[in-house]
């Protein structure tokens, strides 16, 4: 009789424990999904802010300003591009690094309505690349912008070249990094 009472109370306790664990697991799943949604929102907000920051940087670097006589409607706004020399001066005075210029490059390519290549690139990319070339040509000791590595234009033109063939240079660099770690060789 004691054995029967122990097994029946043990079964009842196990069933109650199982139900409690199930409800706790359900609550944890809901909390996890809420946290995942919050992380996704924060990530989207961070990406939006980063794009806004890069867009403002592009406006600062490349555009001279708005035509004051034009209407405020989006179609009638006319923006004047800075000259190559003005953009080069801004790259130096704003202490732009390769990463910042690369972000501008990527954003211009992303916003373009057509594929970009060496043969056919937007005027904005052309202006950015030509200004980067001017800054690259300045001797390191004469350039007050110590963040500039002197190879910005070359790296961006290389990136533009491979874009013309539909290749993402980041994928190539990742593959090369893996090969350097594993010691894998190309045999052509």
PDB file of C-alpha atoms in Angstrom:
ATOM      1  CA  UNK A   1       0.000   0.000   0.000  1.00  0.00           C
ATOM      2  CA  UNK A   2       2.873   2.372   0.778  1.00  0.00           C
ATOM      3  CA  UNK A   3       4.460   1.462  -2.546  1.00  0.00           C
ATOM      4  CA  UNK A   4       1.232   2.191  -4.436  1.00  0.00           C
ATOM      5  CA  UNK A   5       0.869   5.551  -2.678  1.00  0.00           C
ATOM      6  CA  UNK A   6       4.494   6.484  -3.509  1.00  0.00           C
ATOM      7  CA  UNK A   7       4.130   5.615  -7.207  1.00  0.00           C
ATOM      8  CA  UNK A   8       0.836   7.481  -7.572  1.00  0.00           C
ATOM      9  CA  UNK A   9       2.152  10.590  -5.801  1.00  0.00           C
ATOM     10  CA  UNK A  10       5.428  10.356  -7.777  1.00  0.00           C
ATOM     11  CA  UNK A  11       3.489  10.205 -11.043  1.00  0.00           C
ATOM     12  CA  UNK A  12       1.358  13.174 -10.062  1.00  0.00           C
ATOM     13  CA  UNK A  13       4.432  15.164  -9.071  1.00  0.00           C
ATOM     14  CA  UNK A  14       6.208  14.188 -12.330  1.00  0.00           C
ATOM     15  CA  UNK A  15       3.181  15.238 -14.381  1.00  0.00           C
ATOM     16  CA  UNK A  16       3.000  18.566 -12.532  1.00  0.00           C
ATOM     17  CA  UNK A  17       6.747  19.078 -12.998  1.00  0.00           C
ATOM     18  CA  UNK A  18       6.451  18.278 -16.704  1.00  0.00           C
ATOM     19  CA  UNK A  19       3.592  20.758 -17.130  1.00  0.00           C
ATOM     20  CA  UNK A  20       5.535  23.391 -15.210  1.00  0.00           C
ATOM     21  CA  UNK A  21       8.595  22.777 -17.415  1.00  0.00           C
ATOM     22  CA  UNK A  22       6.466  22.989 -20.580  1.00  0.00           C
ATOM     23  CA  UNK A  23       4.939  26.289 -19.541  1.00  0.00           C
ATOM     24  CA  UNK A  24       8.361  27.640 -18.568  1.00  0.00           C
ATOM     25  CA  UNK A  25       9.781  26.532 -21.947  1.00  0.00           C
ATOM     26  CA  UNK A  26       6.883  28.242 -23.738  1.00  0.00           C
ATOM     27  CA  UNK A  27       7.498  31.457 -21.782  1.00  0.00           C
ATOM     28  CA  UNK A  28      11.231  31.280 -22.565  1.00  0.00           C
ATOM     29  CA  UNK A  29      10.504  30.776 -26.291  1.00  0.00           C
ATOM     30  CA  UNK A  30       8.234  33.826 -26.287  1.00  0.00           C
ATOM     31  CA  UNK A  31      10.868  35.873 -24.483  1.00  0.00           C
ATOM     32  CA  UNK A  32      13.539  34.686 -26.951  1.00  0.00           C
ATOM     33  CA  UNK A  33      11.400  35.620 -29.946  1.00  0.00           C
ATOM     34  CA  UNK A  34      10.703  39.055 -28.433  1.00  0.00           C
ATOM     35  CA  UNK A  35      14.440  39.567 -27.837  1.00  0.00           C
ATOM     36  CA  UNK A  36      15.195  38.453 -31.413  1.00  0.00           C
ATOM     37  CA  UNK A  37      12.651  40.947 -32.779  1.00  0.00           C
ATOM     38  CA  UNK A  38      14.202  43.688 -30.631  1.00  0.00           C
ATOM     39  CA  UNK A  39      17.682  42.782 -31.914  1.00  0.00           C
ATOM     40  CA  UNK A  40      16.415  42.864 -35.500  1.00  0.00           C
ATOM     41  CA  UNK A  41      14.857  46.305 -34.963  1.00  0.00           C
ATOM     42  CA  UNK A  42      18.076  47.604 -33.370  1.00  0.00           C
ATOM     43  CA  UNK A  43      20.132  46.177 -36.233  1.00  0.00           C
ATOM     44  CA  UNK A  44      17.864  47.810 -38.829  1.00  0.00           C
ATOM     45  CA  UNK A  45      18.078  51.106 -36.942  1.00  0.00           C
ATOM     46  CA  UNK A  46      21.881  50.858 -36.765  1.00  0.00           C
ATOM     47  CA  UNK A  47      22.048  50.148 -40.516  1.00  0.00           C
ATOM     48  CA  UNK A  48      19.692  53.073 -41.235  1.00  0.00           C
ATOM     49  CA  UNK A  49      21.818  55.430 -39.112  1.00  0.00           C
ATOM     50  CA  UNK A  50      25.021  54.220 -40.770  1.00  0.00           C
ATOM     51  CA  UNK A  51      23.539  54.777 -44.240  1.00  0.00           C
ATOM     52  CA  UNK A  52      22.345  58.219 -43.212  1.00  0.00           C
ATOM     53  CA  UNK A  53      25.826  59.042 -41.918  1.00  0.00           C
ATOM     54  CA  UNK A  54      27.438  57.880 -45.173  1.00  0.00           C
ATOM     55  CA  UNK A  55      24.849  59.776 -47.247  1.00  0.00           C
ATOM     56  CA  UNK A  56      25.637  62.951 -45.301  1.00  0.00           C
ATOM     57  CA  UNK A  57      29.347  62.335 -45.830  1.00  0.00           C
ATOM     58  CA  UNK A  58      28.777  61.940 -49.581  1.00  0.00           C
ATOM     59  CA  UNK A  59      26.763  65.161 -49.637  1.00  0.00           C
ATOM     60  CA  UNK A  60      29.515  66.971 -47.736  1.00  0.00           C
ATOM     61  CA  UNK A  61      32.302  65.673 -49.962  1.00  0.00           C
ATOM     62  CA  UNK A  62      30.811  65.772 -53.419  1.00  0.00           C
ATOM     63  CA  UNK A  63      28.016  68.329 -53.521  1.00  0.00           C
ATOM     64  CA  UNK A  64      28.509  72.059 -53.391  1.00  0.00           C
ATOM     65  CA  UNK A  65      24.971  72.873 -52.353  1.00  0.00           C
ATOM     66  CA  UNK A  66      21.461  73.432 -53.498  1.00  0.00           C
ATOM     67  CA  UNK A  67      20.305  75.959 -56.030  1.00  0.00           C
ATOM     68  CA  UNK A  68      18.537  78.588 -53.871  1.00  0.00           C
ATOM     69  CA  UNK A  69      16.190  79.718 -56.689  1.00  0.00           C
ATOM     70  CA  UNK A  70      14.739  76.246 -57.180  1.00  0.00           C
ATOM     71  CA  UNK A  71      11.530  75.000 -55.596  1.00  0.00           C
ATOM     72  CA  UNK A  72      11.673  72.691 -52.622  1.00  0.00           C
ATOM     73  CA  UNK A  73      10.173  69.769 -54.530  1.00  0.00           C
ATOM     74  CA  UNK A  74      12.516  66.838 -54.969  1.00  0.00           C
ATOM     75  CA  UNK A  75      12.506  66.992 -58.789  1.00  0.00           C
ATOM     76  CA  UNK A  76      13.554  70.641 -59.000  1.00  0.00           C
ATOM     77  CA  UNK A  77      16.505  70.488 -56.620  1.00  0.00           C
ATOM     78  CA  UNK A  78      19.741  71.015 -58.454  1.00  0.00           C
ATOM     79  CA  UNK A  79      23.002  70.162 -56.840  1.00  0.00           C
ATOM     80  CA  UNK A  80      26.381  71.308 -58.029  1.00  0.00           C
ATOM     81  CA  UNK A  81      29.331  68.971 -57.747  1.00  0.00           C
ATOM     82  CA  UNK A  82      32.519  70.096 -56.097  1.00  0.00           C
ATOM     83  CA  UNK A  83      35.597  70.169 -58.259  1.00  0.00           C
ATOM     84  CA  UNK A  84      38.210  67.468 -57.991  1.00  0.00           C
ATOM     85  CA  UNK A  85      40.520  69.815 -56.080  1.00  0.00           C
ATOM     86  CA  UNK A  86      37.768  70.769 -53.606  1.00  0.00           C
ATOM     87  CA  UNK A  87      36.970  67.112 -52.916  1.00  0.00           C
ATOM     88  CA  UNK A  88      40.676  66.331 -52.453  1.00  0.00           C
ATOM     89  CA  UNK A  89      40.974  69.217 -49.966  1.00  0.00           C
ATOM     90  CA  UNK A  90      37.926  67.929 -48.077  1.00  0.00           C
ATOM     91  CA  UNK A  91      39.397  64.420 -47.962  1.00  0.00           C
ATOM     92  CA  UNK A  92      42.490  65.898 -46.333  1.00  0.00           C
ATOM     93  CA  UNK A  93      40.836  68.438 -44.036  1.00  0.00           C
ATOM     94  CA  UNK A  94      38.121  66.044 -42.795  1.00  0.00           C
ATOM     95  CA  UNK A  95      40.806  63.431 -42.099  1.00  0.00           C
ATOM     96  CA  UNK A  96      39.066  60.794 -44.168  1.00  0.00           C
ATOM     97  CA  UNK A  97      40.364  57.234 -43.893  1.00  0.00           C
ATOM     98  CA  UNK A  98      40.211  54.477 -46.494  1.00  0.00           C
ATOM     99  CA  UNK A  99      37.278  52.896 -44.674  1.00  0.00           C
ATOM    100  CA  UNK A 100      35.243  56.100 -44.827  1.00  0.00           C
ATOM    101  CA  UNK A 101      35.953  56.603 -48.531  1.00  0.00           C
ATOM    102  CA  UNK A 102      35.221  52.913 -49.150  1.00  0.00           C
ATOM    103  CA  UNK A 103      31.829  53.284 -47.429  1.00  0.00           C
ATOM    104  CA  UNK A 104      31.060  56.268 -49.678  1.00  0.00           C
ATOM    105  CA  UNK A 105      32.114  54.237 -52.716  1.00  0.00           C
ATOM    106  CA  UNK A 106      29.899  51.299 -51.712  1.00  0.00           C
ATOM    107  CA  UNK A 107      26.916  53.562 -51.039  1.00  0.00           C
ATOM    108  CA  UNK A 108      27.245  55.319 -54.411  1.00  0.00           C
ATOM    109  CA  UNK A 109      27.413  51.938 -56.159  1.00  0.00           C
ATOM    110  CA  UNK A 110      24.402  50.745 -54.154  1.00  0.00           C
ATOM    111  CA  UNK A 111      22.388  53.836 -55.108  1.00  0.00           C
ATOM    112  CA  UNK A 112      23.334  53.733 -58.793  1.00  0.00           C
ATOM    113  CA  UNK A 113      20.613  52.760 -61.230  1.00  0.00           C
ATOM    114  CA  UNK A 114      23.016  50.821 -63.414  1.00  0.00           C
ATOM    115  CA  UNK A 115      25.983  48.486 -62.981  1.00  0.00           C
ATOM    116  CA  UNK A 116      29.274  50.281 -62.413  1.00  0.00           C
ATOM    117  CA  UNK A 117      32.537  49.453 -64.164  1.00  0.00           C
ATOM    118  CA  UNK A 118      35.797  51.107 -65.172  1.00  0.00           C
ATOM    119  CA  UNK A 119      34.373  51.839 -68.630  1.00  0.00           C
ATOM    120  CA  UNK A 120      31.047  53.156 -67.393  1.00  0.00           C
ATOM    121  CA  UNK A 121      30.930  54.646 -63.909  1.00  0.00           C
ATOM    122  CA  UNK A 122      28.790  57.384 -62.456  1.00  0.00           C
ATOM    123  CA  UNK A 123      30.132  60.952 -62.297  1.00  0.00           C
ATOM    124  CA  UNK A 124      30.071  60.729 -58.501  1.00  0.00           C
ATOM    125  CA  UNK A 125      32.370  57.699 -58.500  1.00  0.00           C
ATOM    126  CA  UNK A 126      34.618  59.304 -61.063  1.00  0.00           C
ATOM    127  CA  UNK A 127      34.901  62.462 -58.955  1.00  0.00           C
ATOM    128  CA  UNK A 128      35.607  60.464 -55.778  1.00  0.00           C
ATOM    129  CA  UNK A 129      38.264  58.335 -57.500  1.00  0.00           C
ATOM    130  CA  UNK A 130      39.988  61.307 -59.135  1.00  0.00           C
ATOM    131  CA  UNK A 131      40.093  63.208 -55.839  1.00  0.00           C
ATOM    132  CA  UNK A 132      41.447  60.121 -54.064  1.00  0.00           C
ATOM    133  CA  UNK A 133      44.152  59.929 -56.748  1.00  0.00           C
ATOM    134  CA  UNK A 134      45.155  63.542 -56.026  1.00  0.00           C
ATOM    135  CA  UNK A 135      45.436  62.827 -52.307  1.00  0.00           C
ATOM    136  CA  UNK A 136      47.352  59.589 -53.003  1.00  0.00           C
ATOM    137  CA  UNK A 137      49.886  61.586 -55.046  1.00  0.00           C
ATOM    138  CA  UNK A 138      50.718  63.843 -52.096  1.00  0.00           C
ATOM    139  CA  UNK A 139      53.829  62.714 -50.273  1.00  0.00           C
ATOM    140  CA  UNK A 140      53.037  61.118 -46.919  1.00  0.00           C
ATOM    141  CA  UNK A 141      55.090  63.663 -44.969  1.00  0.00           C
ATOM    142  CA  UNK A 142      53.336  66.574 -46.735  1.00  0.00           C
ATOM    143  CA  UNK A 143      49.829  65.212 -46.180  1.00  0.00           C
ATOM    144  CA  UNK A 144      48.371  66.432 -42.878  1.00  0.00           C
ATOM    145  CA  UNK A 145      45.861  63.574 -42.981  1.00  0.00           C
ATOM    146  CA  UNK A 146      47.833  60.764 -41.376  1.00  0.00           C
ATOM    147  CA  UNK A 147      44.880  58.343 -41.744  1.00  0.00           C
ATOM    148  CA  UNK A 148      45.402  58.273 -45.517  1.00  0.00           C
ATOM    149  CA  UNK A 149      47.362  55.216 -46.588  1.00  0.00           C
ATOM    150  CA  UNK A 150      48.327  56.326 -50.109  1.00  0.00           C
ATOM    151  CA  UNK A 151      46.697  53.388 -51.888  1.00  0.00           C
ATOM    152  CA  UNK A 152      43.039  54.395 -51.699  1.00  0.00           C
ATOM    153  CA  UNK A 153      42.525  55.188 -55.376  1.00  0.00           C
ATOM    154  CA  UNK A 154      44.267  51.991 -56.507  1.00  0.00           C
ATOM    155  CA  UNK A 155      42.144  49.831 -54.214  1.00  0.00           C
ATOM    156  CA  UNK A 156      38.899  51.527 -55.264  1.00  0.00           C
ATOM    157  CA  UNK A 157      39.732  51.254 -58.983  1.00  0.00           C
ATOM    158  CA  UNK A 158      40.504  47.566 -58.474  1.00  0.00           C
ATOM    159  CA  UNK A 159      37.127  47.185 -56.784  1.00  0.00           C
ATOM    160  CA  UNK A 160      35.410  49.052 -59.645  1.00  0.00           C
ATOM    161  CA  UNK A 161      37.187  46.851 -62.200  1.00  0.00           C
ATOM    162  CA  UNK A 162      35.943  43.607 -60.654  1.00  0.00           C
ATOM    163  CA  UNK A 163      32.451  45.100 -60.241  1.00  0.00           C
ATOM    164  CA  UNK A 164      32.384  45.435 -64.027  1.00  0.00           C
ATOM    165  CA  UNK A 165      32.684  41.655 -64.252  1.00  0.00           C
ATOM    166  CA  UNK A 166      30.073  41.026 -61.578  1.00  0.00           C
ATOM    167  CA  UNK A 167      32.590  39.961 -58.939  1.00  0.00           C
ATOM    168  CA  UNK A 168      32.413  41.150 -55.355  1.00  0.00           C
ATOM    169  CA  UNK A 169      35.951  41.884 -54.198  1.00  0.00           C
ATOM    170  CA  UNK A 170      35.019  41.119 -50.578  1.00  0.00           C
ATOM    171  CA  UNK A 171      34.242  37.512 -51.601  1.00  0.00           C
ATOM    172  CA  UNK A 172      37.605  37.218 -53.380  1.00  0.00           C
ATOM    173  CA  UNK A 173      39.466  38.651 -50.379  1.00  0.00           C
ATOM    174  CA  UNK A 174      37.656  36.265 -48.024  1.00  0.00           C
ATOM    175  CA  UNK A 175      38.591  33.313 -50.232  1.00  0.00           C
ATOM    176  CA  UNK A 176      42.227  34.495 -50.354  1.00  0.00           C
ATOM    177  CA  UNK A 177      42.298  34.822 -46.554  1.00  0.00           C
ATOM    178  CA  UNK A 178      41.028  31.259 -46.180  1.00  0.00           C
ATOM    179  CA  UNK A 179      43.624  30.033 -48.689  1.00  0.00           C
ATOM    180  CA  UNK A 180      46.413  31.771 -46.791  1.00  0.00           C
ATOM    181  CA  UNK A 181      45.309  30.061 -43.590  1.00  0.00           C
ATOM    182  CA  UNK A 182      44.855  26.591 -45.095  1.00  0.00           C
ATOM    183  CA  UNK A 183      47.835  26.801 -47.431  1.00  0.00           C
ATOM    184  CA  UNK A 184      45.669  25.871 -50.430  1.00  0.00           C
ATOM    185  CA  UNK A 185      47.186  26.761 -53.800  1.00  0.00           C
ATOM    186  CA  UNK A 186      45.644  27.541 -57.175  1.00  0.00           C
ATOM    187  CA  UNK A 187      46.896  25.273 -59.933  1.00  0.00           C
ATOM    188  CA  UNK A 188      46.163  26.756 -63.338  1.00  0.00           C
TER     189      UNK A 188
END
